CSV table of C-alpha atoms and ligand atoms in Angstrom, one decimal:
chain,number,residue,atom,x,y,z
A,1,MET,CA,-115.6,236.5,-60.9
A,2,LYS,CA,-116.1,235.9,-57.0
A,3,ILE,CA,-116.6,232.5,-55.7
A,4,THR,CA,-119.5,232.3,-53.2
A,5,LYS,CA,-119.6,228.6,-52.5
A,6,LEU,CA,-117.7,225.4,-53.3
A,7,ALA,CA,-119.1,221.8,-53.2
A,8,ILE,CA,-116.6,219.0,-53.2
A,9,HIS,CA,-117.7,215.5,-54.1
A,10,HIS,CA,-115.5,212.4,-53.5
A,11,LEU,CA,-116.3,209.9,-56.2
A,12,SER,CA,-115.6,206.2,-56.4
A,13,MET,CA,-116.5,204.9,-60.1
A,14,PRO,CA,-116.2,201.4,-61.4
A,15,LEU,CA,-113.8,201.0,-64.3
A,16,VAL,CA,-115.0,199.0,-67.2
A,17,SER,CA,-112.0,196.8,-66.8
A,18,PRO,CA,-109.3,196.8,-64.3
A,19,PHE,CA,-106.3,199.0,-65.0
A,20,GLU,CA,-102.8,197.6,-63.9
A,21,THR,CA,-99.6,199.4,-64.0
A,22,SER,CA,-96.3,199.2,-62.3
A,23,PHE,CA,-97.7,200.7,-59.3
A,24,GLY,CA,-100.8,198.7,-58.7
A,25,ARG,CA,-104.2,197.4,-60.1
A,26,ALA,CA,-107.3,199.7,-60.0
A,27,VAL,CA,-110.9,198.3,-60.2
A,28,ASP,CA,-112.5,201.4,-59.2
A,29,ARG,CA,-111.3,205.1,-60.0
A,30,GLU,CA,-111.6,207.8,-57.0
A,31,SER,CA,-111.5,211.4,-57.8
A,32,LEU,CA,-112.7,214.5,-56.5
A,33,LEU,CA,-115.2,216.8,-58.4
A,34,ILE,CA,-115.2,220.5,-57.4
A,35,GLU,CA,-118.2,222.6,-58.2
A,36,ALA,CA,-117.6,226.3,-57.9
A,37,PHE,CA,-120.5,228.8,-57.7
A,38,SER,CA,-120.6,232.4,-58.7
A,39,GLU,CA,-123.5,234.8,-59.8
A,40,GLY,CA,-125.9,232.0,-59.7
A,41,ILE,CA,-124.3,229.3,-61.9
A,42,SER,CA,-121.4,226.9,-61.2
A,43,GLY,CA,-118.5,225.2,-63.1
A,44,PHE,CA,-116.9,222.0,-62.5
A,45,GLY,CA,-113.3,220.7,-62.0
A,46,GLU,CA,-111.9,217.3,-61.6
A,47,CYS,CA,-109.0,216.5,-59.1
A,48,VAL,CA,-107.2,213.4,-60.6
A,49,ALA,CA,-105.4,212.4,-57.3
A,50,ASP,CA,-106.1,208.7,-56.7
A,51,ARG,CA,-107.0,206.6,-53.8
A,52,ASP,CA,-103.3,205.5,-53.4
A,53,PRO,CA,-100.2,207.3,-53.5
A,54,GLY,CA,-98.8,205.1,-56.3
A,55,TYR,CA,-98.6,207.4,-59.3
A,56,ALA,CA,-97.8,210.6,-57.1
A,57,TYR,CA,-97.8,211.4,-53.4
A,58,GLU,CA,-101.3,213.0,-53.5
A,59,THR,CA,-104.4,210.9,-52.8
A,60,SER,CA,-108.1,211.7,-52.9
A,61,GLY,CA,-107.8,212.1,-49.0
A,62,THR,CA,-104.9,214.6,-49.1
A,63,ALA,CA,-106.5,216.5,-51.9
A,64,TRP,CA,-109.7,216.8,-49.8
A,65,HIS,CA,-107.7,218.0,-46.9
A,66,ILE,CA,-105.8,220.6,-48.7
A,67,LEU,CA,-108.7,221.9,-50.7
A,68,GLN,CA,-110.8,222.3,-47.7
A,69,GLU,CA,-108.4,223.7,-45.0
A,70,PHE,CA,-106.1,225.6,-47.3
A,71,ILE,CA,-107.3,226.3,-50.9
A,72,ALA,CA,-110.9,227.0,-50.2
A,73,PRO,CA,-110.1,229.8,-47.7
A,74,LEU,CA,-107.8,231.5,-50.1
A,75,VAL,CA,-110.3,231.5,-52.9
A,76,PHE,CA,-113.3,233.0,-51.0
A,77,GLY,CA,-113.1,236.8,-51.1
A,78,VAL,CA,-111.1,237.0,-54.2
A,79,ASP,CA,-112.2,238.7,-57.2
A,80,PHE,CA,-110.7,236.6,-60.1
A,81,SER,CA,-110.1,238.6,-63.4
A,82,SER,CA,-109.0,235.3,-64.9
A,83,PRO,CA,-108.4,231.6,-63.9
A,84,GLN,CA,-104.8,232.2,-64.7
A,85,ASP,CA,-104.7,234.4,-61.3
A,86,PHE,CA,-105.1,231.2,-59.5
A,87,PRO,CA,-101.5,229.8,-59.5
A,88,ASP,CA,-100.1,232.9,-57.7
A,89,LEU,CA,-103.0,232.9,-55.2
A,90,VAL,CA,-102.2,229.3,-54.2
A,91,SER,CA,-98.5,229.4,-54.4
A,92,PRO,CA,-97.9,229.8,-50.5
A,93,ILE,CA,-99.2,226.2,-50.4
A,94,ARG,CA,-96.3,224.1,-51.1
A,95,GLY,CA,-96.8,221.3,-53.6
A,96,HIS,CA,-100.2,219.4,-53.9
A,97,PRO,CA,-100.7,220.3,-57.6
A,98,MET,CA,-103.5,218.0,-58.1
A,99,ALA,CA,-105.7,219.6,-55.4
A,100,LYS,CA,-104.9,223.0,-56.9
A,101,ALA,CA,-105.5,221.9,-60.4
A,102,GLY,CA,-109.0,220.5,-59.5
A,103,LEU,CA,-110.4,224.0,-58.3
A,104,GLU,CA,-108.4,225.8,-61.0
A,105,MET,CA,-110.4,223.7,-63.6
A,106,ALA,CA,-113.6,224.7,-62.1
A,107,LEU,CA,-112.5,228.2,-62.6
A,108,TRP,CA,-111.8,227.7,-66.2
A,109,ASP,CA,-115.3,226.2,-66.6
A,110,LEU,CA,-117.1,228.9,-64.6
A,111,ALA,CA,-115.2,231.9,-66.3
A,112,GLY,CA,-116.1,230.3,-69.7
A,113,LYS,CA,-119.6,229.9,-68.9
A,114,LEU,CA,-119.8,233.4,-67.5
A,115,GLY,CA,-118.1,234.9,-70.6
A,116,ASP,CA,-120.1,232.7,-73.0
A,117,VAL,CA,-116.7,231.2,-74.4
A,118,SER,CA,-115.2,227.6,-74.6
A,119,VAL,CA,-112.2,226.7,-72.4
A,120,GLN,CA,-110.7,225.7,-75.8
A,121,SER,CA,-110.6,229.2,-77.2
A,122,MET,CA,-109.7,230.5,-73.7
A,123,VAL,CA,-106.5,228.4,-73.7
A,124,GLY,CA,-105.9,229.4,-77.5
A,125,GLY,CA,-106.7,226.0,-79.0
A,126,LYS,CA,-107.8,225.8,-82.5
A,127,GLN,CA,-108.2,222.4,-84.0
A,128,GLU,CA,-111.8,220.9,-84.0
A,129,THR,CA,-110.4,217.5,-83.2
A,130,VAL,CA,-107.6,216.0,-81.4
A,131,PRO,CA,-105.5,212.9,-82.3
A,132,VAL,CA,-105.8,210.1,-79.7
A,133,GLY,CA,-104.6,206.7,-78.5
A,134,VAL,CA,-105.2,204.2,-75.8
A,135,SER,CA,-103.2,203.3,-72.8
A,136,VAL,CA,-103.3,199.6,-72.2
A,137,GLY,CA,-102.7,198.0,-68.6
A,138,LEU,CA,-100.6,195.2,-67.7
A,139,GLN,CA,-102.2,192.0,-68.9
A,140,ALA,CA,-101.8,188.3,-67.4
A,141,CYS,CA,-99.4,187.3,-70.2
A,142,PRO,CA,-98.1,188.7,-73.5
A,143,GLU,CA,-100.6,186.7,-75.6
A,144,GLU,CA,-103.4,188.3,-73.7
A,145,LEU,CA,-102.1,191.8,-74.1
A,146,VAL,CA,-101.8,191.2,-78.0
A,147,ASP,CA,-105.5,190.2,-77.8
A,148,VAL,CA,-106.4,193.4,-75.8
A,149,VAL,CA,-104.4,195.6,-78.3
A,150,GLU,CA,-106.2,193.8,-81.2
A,151,GLU,CA,-109.5,194.9,-79.9
A,152,TYR,CA,-108.4,198.5,-79.4
A,153,LEU,CA,-107.0,198.6,-82.9
A,154,ALA,CA,-110.5,197.2,-84.0
A,155,ASP,CA,-112.1,200.0,-82.3
A,156,GLY,CA,-110.1,202.5,-84.3
A,157,TYR,CA,-107.3,203.6,-82.1
A,158,GLN,CA,-104.2,204.3,-84.1
A,159,ARG,CA,-101.8,204.7,-81.4
A,160,ILE,CA,-101.2,202.0,-78.6
A,161,LYS,CA,-99.3,202.7,-75.3
A,162,ILE,CA,-98.7,199.6,-73.1
A,163,LYS,CA,-97.7,199.7,-69.4
A,164,ILE,CA,-94.5,197.9,-68.6
A,165,LYS,CA,-92.5,196.8,-65.5
A,166,PRO,CA,-89.4,194.6,-64.7
A,167,GLU,CA,-89.7,191.2,-66.2
A,168,ARG,CA,-92.8,192.5,-68.2
A,169,ASP,CA,-91.1,194.9,-70.6
A,170,VAL,CA,-89.1,193.4,-73.6
A,171,GLY,CA,-91.3,190.3,-73.8
A,172,ASP,CA,-94.5,192.2,-73.7
A,173,THR,CA,-93.4,195.0,-76.0
A,174,GLY,CA,-91.9,192.4,-78.5
A,175,ALA,CA,-95.1,190.5,-78.7
A,176,VAL,CA,-97.1,193.4,-79.5
A,177,ARG,CA,-94.4,194.6,-82.0
A,178,ARG,CA,-94.3,191.4,-83.9
A,179,ALA,CA,-98.2,191.2,-84.1
A,180,TYR,CA,-98.3,194.7,-85.3
A,181,PRO,CA,-95.2,195.6,-87.1
A,182,ASP,CA,-96.5,199.1,-88.3
A,183,ILE,CA,-98.7,200.7,-85.6
A,184,LEU,CA,-97.6,203.7,-83.6
A,185,LEU,CA,-96.4,202.1,-80.1
A,186,GLN,CA,-95.0,203.4,-77.0
A,187,VAL,CA,-94.5,202.2,-73.5
A,188,ASP,CA,-94.9,203.4,-70.0
A,189,ALA,CA,-92.9,202.2,-66.8
A,190,ASN,CA,-94.3,204.4,-64.4
A,191,SER,CA,-90.9,204.9,-62.5
A,192,ALA,CA,-90.6,201.1,-62.0
A,193,TYR,CA,-86.7,201.0,-62.9
A,194,ASN,CA,-83.4,202.5,-61.7
A,195,LEU,CA,-80.4,203.3,-63.7
A,196,GLY,CA,-79.1,199.9,-63.2
A,197,THR,CA,-82.2,197.8,-64.0
A,198,ALA,CA,-83.2,199.9,-66.8
A,199,GLN,CA,-80.3,198.5,-68.9
A,200,SER,CA,-82.6,195.7,-69.4
A,201,LEU,CA,-84.8,198.0,-71.6
A,202,LEU,CA,-82.0,198.3,-74.2
A,203,PRO,CA,-83.7,195.8,-76.5
A,204,LEU,CA,-86.6,198.2,-76.8
A,205,ASP,CA,-84.3,200.6,-78.8
A,206,ASP,CA,-84.8,198.3,-81.9
A,207,MET,CA,-88.7,198.0,-81.7
A,208,ASP,CA,-89.3,201.4,-83.4
A,209,LEU,CA,-91.1,202.8,-80.4
A,210,LEU,CA,-92.4,206.5,-80.4
A,211,LEU,CA,-91.1,207.0,-77.0
A,212,ILE,CA,-90.3,205.3,-73.4
A,213,GLU,CA,-92.3,207.1,-70.8
A,214,GLN,CA,-91.0,207.6,-67.3
A,215,PRO,CA,-88.6,204.8,-66.7
A,216,LEU,CA,-87.0,206.2,-63.6
A,217,ALA,CA,-88.0,207.8,-60.4
A,218,GLU,CA,-90.2,211.1,-60.4
A,219,ASP,CA,-87.4,213.0,-58.5
A,220,ASP,CA,-84.7,211.6,-60.7
A,221,LEU,CA,-84.0,214.0,-63.7
A,222,TRP,CA,-80.3,213.5,-63.7
A,223,ASP,CA,-80.3,209.7,-64.2
A,224,HIS,CA,-83.0,210.2,-66.9
A,225,ARG,CA,-80.4,212.3,-68.6
A,226,THR,CA,-77.7,209.5,-68.2
A,227,LEU,CA,-80.2,206.8,-69.5
A,228,GLN,CA,-81.3,209.0,-72.5
A,229,SER,CA,-77.9,209.3,-73.7
A,230,ASN,CA,-77.8,205.4,-73.9
A,231,PHE,CA,-81.1,205.3,-76.1
A,232,ARG,CA,-81.9,206.4,-79.5
A,233,THR,CA,-85.7,206.2,-78.6
A,234,PRO,CA,-86.8,209.4,-77.0
A,235,ILE,CA,-87.4,209.4,-73.2
A,236,CYS,CA,-90.7,211.0,-72.3
A,237,LEU,CA,-91.1,212.3,-68.8
A,238,ASP,CA,-94.5,212.3,-67.1
A,239,GLU,CA,-94.2,211.8,-63.3
A,240,SER,CA,-90.8,214.1,-63.3
A,241,ILE,CA,-92.3,217.1,-64.8
A,242,ILE,CA,-93.9,218.8,-61.8
A,243,SER,CA,-93.5,222.4,-62.8
A,244,LEU,CA,-92.3,224.8,-65.6
A,245,ARG,CA,-89.0,224.9,-63.8
A,246,HIS,CA,-88.6,221.0,-63.8
A,247,ALA,CA,-89.6,221.1,-67.6
A,248,ARG,CA,-86.8,223.9,-68.4
A,249,GLN,CA,-84.3,221.9,-66.4
A,250,ALA,CA,-85.1,218.5,-67.9
A,251,LEU,CA,-84.7,220.1,-71.4
A,252,GLU,CA,-81.4,221.9,-70.5
A,253,MET,CA,-80.0,218.8,-69.3
A,254,ASP,CA,-81.5,216.7,-72.2
A,255,ALA,CA,-83.1,214.2,-69.5
A,256,CYS,CA,-86.0,213.6,-72.2
A,257,ARG,CA,-86.7,214.6,-75.7
A,258,ILE,CA,-90.7,214.5,-75.3
A,259,VAL,CA,-92.9,215.7,-72.6
A,260,ASN,CA,-96.2,214.4,-71.4
A,261,ILE,CA,-98.4,217.1,-70.1
A,262,LYS,CA,-101.3,216.4,-67.6
A,263,ALA,CA,-102.7,219.7,-66.2
A,264,GLY,CA,-103.4,217.9,-62.9
A,265,ARG,CA,-99.8,217.0,-62.3
A,266,VAL,CA,-98.4,220.6,-62.9
A,267,GLY,CA,-101.2,222.5,-60.8
A,268,GLY,CA,-103.7,223.3,-63.6
A,269,LEU,CA,-104.2,224.4,-67.2
A,270,THR,CA,-102.3,227.8,-66.6
A,271,ASN,CA,-99.2,225.9,-65.9
A,272,GLY,CA,-99.7,223.2,-68.5
A,273,ILE,CA,-100.1,226.0,-71.0
A,274,LYS,CA,-96.8,227.4,-69.9
A,275,ILE,CA,-94.9,224.1,-70.4
A,276,HIS,CA,-96.4,223.7,-73.7
A,277,ASP,CA,-95.3,227.2,-74.7
A,278,LEU,CA,-91.8,226.3,-73.4
A,279,CYS,CA,-91.5,223.1,-75.2
A,280,ARG,CA,-93.0,224.5,-78.3
A,281,SER,CA,-90.2,227.3,-78.3
A,282,LYS,CA,-87.4,224.6,-77.9
A,283,GLY,CA,-88.9,222.3,-80.6
A,284,ILE,CA,-89.6,219.6,-78.0
A,285,PRO,CA,-93.0,217.6,-78.8
A,286,VAL,CA,-95.4,217.4,-76.2
A,287,TRP,CA,-98.6,215.3,-75.7
A,288,CYS,CA,-101.6,215.2,-73.3
A,289,GLY,CA,-101.4,212.6,-70.7
A,290,GLY,CA,-104.6,211.1,-69.0
A,291,MET,CA,-105.5,210.0,-65.5
A,292,LEU,CA,-108.7,207.9,-66.3
A,293,GLU,CA,-110.6,211.1,-66.1
A,294,THR,CA,-114.3,211.6,-65.9
A,295,GLY,CA,-116.0,213.4,-68.8
A,296,VAL,CA,-115.2,216.7,-66.9
A,297,GLY,CA,-111.3,216.2,-66.8
A,298,ARG,CA,-111.5,214.7,-70.3
A,299,ALA,CA,-113.0,217.9,-71.8
A,300,ALA,CA,-110.3,219.8,-70.3
A,301,ASN,CA,-107.7,217.5,-71.6
A,302,LEU,CA,-109.1,217.9,-75.0
A,303,ALA,CA,-109.1,221.7,-74.9
A,304,LEU,CA,-105.4,221.7,-73.8
A,305,ALA,CA,-104.5,219.1,-76.2
A,306,SER,CA,-105.8,221.3,-79.1
A,307,LEU,CA,-102.7,223.6,-78.7
A,308,PRO,CA,-100.3,223.5,-81.6
A,309,GLY,CA,-97.5,222.0,-79.8
A,310,PHE,CA,-99.3,218.7,-78.9
A,311,LYS,CA,-97.6,216.7,-81.8
A,312,LEU,CA,-98.3,213.1,-80.6
A,313,PRO,CA,-101.8,211.5,-79.9
A,314,GLY,CA,-102.9,212.0,-76.5
A,315,ASP,CA,-104.1,209.4,-73.7
A,316,ILE,CA,-107.6,210.8,-74.2
A,317,SER,CA,-109.8,207.8,-75.1
A,318,ALA,CA,-113.5,207.3,-75.6
A,319,SER,CA,-115.7,207.5,-72.5
A,320,SER,CA,-116.6,203.8,-73.1
A,321,ARG,CA,-112.9,202.7,-72.7
A,322,TYR,CA,-113.2,203.9,-69.0
A,323,TYR,CA,-116.7,203.8,-67.6
A,324,GLN,CA,-120.0,202.3,-68.2
A,325,GLN,CA,-121.7,205.2,-66.9
A,326,ASP,CA,-119.9,208.6,-66.7
A,327,ILE,CA,-120.9,211.6,-64.7
A,328,THR,CA,-121.4,213.8,-67.6
A,329,ASN,CA,-124.4,213.9,-69.9
A,330,GLU,CA,-122.2,214.0,-73.0
A,331,SER,CA,-120.1,210.9,-73.8
A,332,PHE,CA,-116.9,211.2,-75.8
A,333,THR,CA,-116.6,208.8,-78.9
A,334,LEU,CA,-113.8,207.9,-81.3
A,335,ASN,CA,-114.0,209.5,-84.7
A,336,PRO,CA,-113.0,207.1,-87.6
A,337,ASP,CA,-109.7,208.8,-87.9
A,338,SER,CA,-108.6,208.1,-84.2
A,339,THR,CA,-109.5,211.8,-83.1
A,340,ILE,CA,-111.9,213.0,-80.5
A,341,THR,CA,-113.8,216.2,-81.1
A,342,VAL,CA,-113.1,219.2,-78.7
A,343,PRO,CA,-116.3,220.4,-77.1
A,344,GLN,CA,-117.4,223.8,-78.2
A,345,ASP,CA,-120.0,225.0,-75.8
A,346,PRO,CA,-119.1,227.6,-73.1
A,347,GLY,CA,-116.6,226.6,-70.5
A,348,LEU,CA,-115.6,222.9,-70.5
A,349,GLY,CA,-118.6,222.0,-72.8
A,350,VAL,CA,-120.0,219.3,-70.7
A,351,THR,CA,-123.1,219.1,-68.3
A,352,ILE,CA,-123.3,217.0,-65.3
A,353,ASP,CA,-125.7,213.9,-64.9
A,354,ARG,CA,-126.8,214.8,-61.3
A,355,ARG,CA,-128.2,211.3,-60.9
A,356,ALA,CA,-124.8,209.5,-61.9
A,357,LEU,CA,-123.0,212.1,-59.7
A,358,ASP,CA,-125.1,211.2,-56.5
A,359,GLN,CA,-124.9,207.5,-57.3
A,360,TYR,CA,-121.0,207.7,-57.2
A,361,THR,CA,-120.5,210.2,-54.5
A,362,VAL,CA,-119.0,208.6,-51.4
A,363,LYS,CA,-118.5,211.8,-49.5
A,364,LYS,CA,-119.5,215.5,-50.1
A,365,VAL,CA,-119.0,218.9,-48.4
A,366,ILE,CA,-120.4,222.3,-49.1
A,367,LEU,CA,-118.1,225.4,-48.1
A,368,THR,CA,-118.7,229.0,-47.8
A,369,ALA,CA,-116.9,232.0,-46.6
A,370,GLU,CA,-118.6,231.7,-43.3
A,371,ASP,CA,-116.9,228.4,-42.6
A,372,TYR,CA,-113.6,230.2,-42.5
A,373,SER,CA,-114.7,233.4,-40.4
A,374,ASN,CA,-113.7,233.5,-36.7
B,1,OSB,O1,-98.8,207.2,-66.3
B,1,OSB,O2,-99.9,207.9,-67.8
B,1,OSB,C1,-100.0,207.3,-66.7
B,1,OSB,C2,-103.4,206.5,-65.6
B,1,OSB,C3,-103.4,206.8,-64.3
B,1,OSB,C4,-102.2,207.1,-63.8
B,1,OSB,C5,-101.1,207.4,-64.7
B,1,OSB,C6,-101.2,207.0,-65.9
B,1,OSB,C7,-102.4,206.5,-66.4
B,1,OSB,C8,-102.5,206.1,-67.9
B,1,OSB,C9,-103.9,206.1,-68.5
B,1,OSB,O3,-101.7,205.8,-68.5
B,1,OSB,C10,-104.4,207.3,-69.4
B,1,OSB,C11,-105.9,207.6,-69.7
B,1,OSB,O4,-106.1,206.8,-70.6
B,1,OSB,O5,-106.3,208.2,-68.9
B,2,MG,MG1,-97.4,207.9,-67.6
């Protein structure tokens, strides 16, 4: 498989409702859609870097730069036998996993379409459906949070994650727990604490939570280890697990007891599968995180989350939870048992609504090998 042309679309899509976390409030979601061409057909990948460097250092702007200046020239001229060749090819580029993962995803979609096989079966997933939950942003007050949670429960979501930050942790979580004593509930701090301030989270240990996600800084495996030793509730790492090596080290030092896997955060599906395999061999449950993806990234998340080590519901909600109008013709809906069905068509199993894509594209570039010959 040789890539003859790449198109990168910078998208800005309005969210159905603002999404607020400890690092900021989003009204629109920016992302990059990467289209890779070979043998007259194309595959699509989504780069999940956001407009601001709040969740991670990458942004749509840095990913655009790294893709155009450094990743694209490496890709032209290579004959891929598998998308799994990609991580080694781009390993000379330090960091920038989201930029890399966006292009890798397009290779998976393309390879699947060329070989008439779904990405789900390429990655080794078997389940037809995947258990999912919903991630609920910070609300104005605990009462409003309980109302929003009630609506999602009415929609059929059987697992709720709420965002927390200092001063909006024990009160918010306690309000939801008192309103719904039996639901599957977890919290996500997105690195808003340090080892000192995280002591205020100790009451959460009596709220029967599935996990506490990423309380401390991304580069702070060691303090997560200390914190985990103070909690019965499993600590789950998201931002901190940036590679297979970090996953191994986190498990070796007991910095977490559950791992959130996002292909975008770890440089692509290939690395995501490796982290899954490692955690599975150590008996550590994993689950699939989300980045408010379009239908393209959502399809990839579903394929990945159908691997056997994904033991907890994913942050993979119905399309209508995110966007009024998505860029895929297919929209994902919640099944009555709080699952979403994994696409079965070749590649990612989704098709692009070109009109919607054009509507949300704020910037576009087309690249070929000639752009790099001099
Ligand atoms: O930390 O899991 C996170 C969204 C954007 C960036 C980071 C996170 C999230 C979510 C939403 O929690 C998950 C989703 O439904 O896509
Ligand atoms: Mg998270």
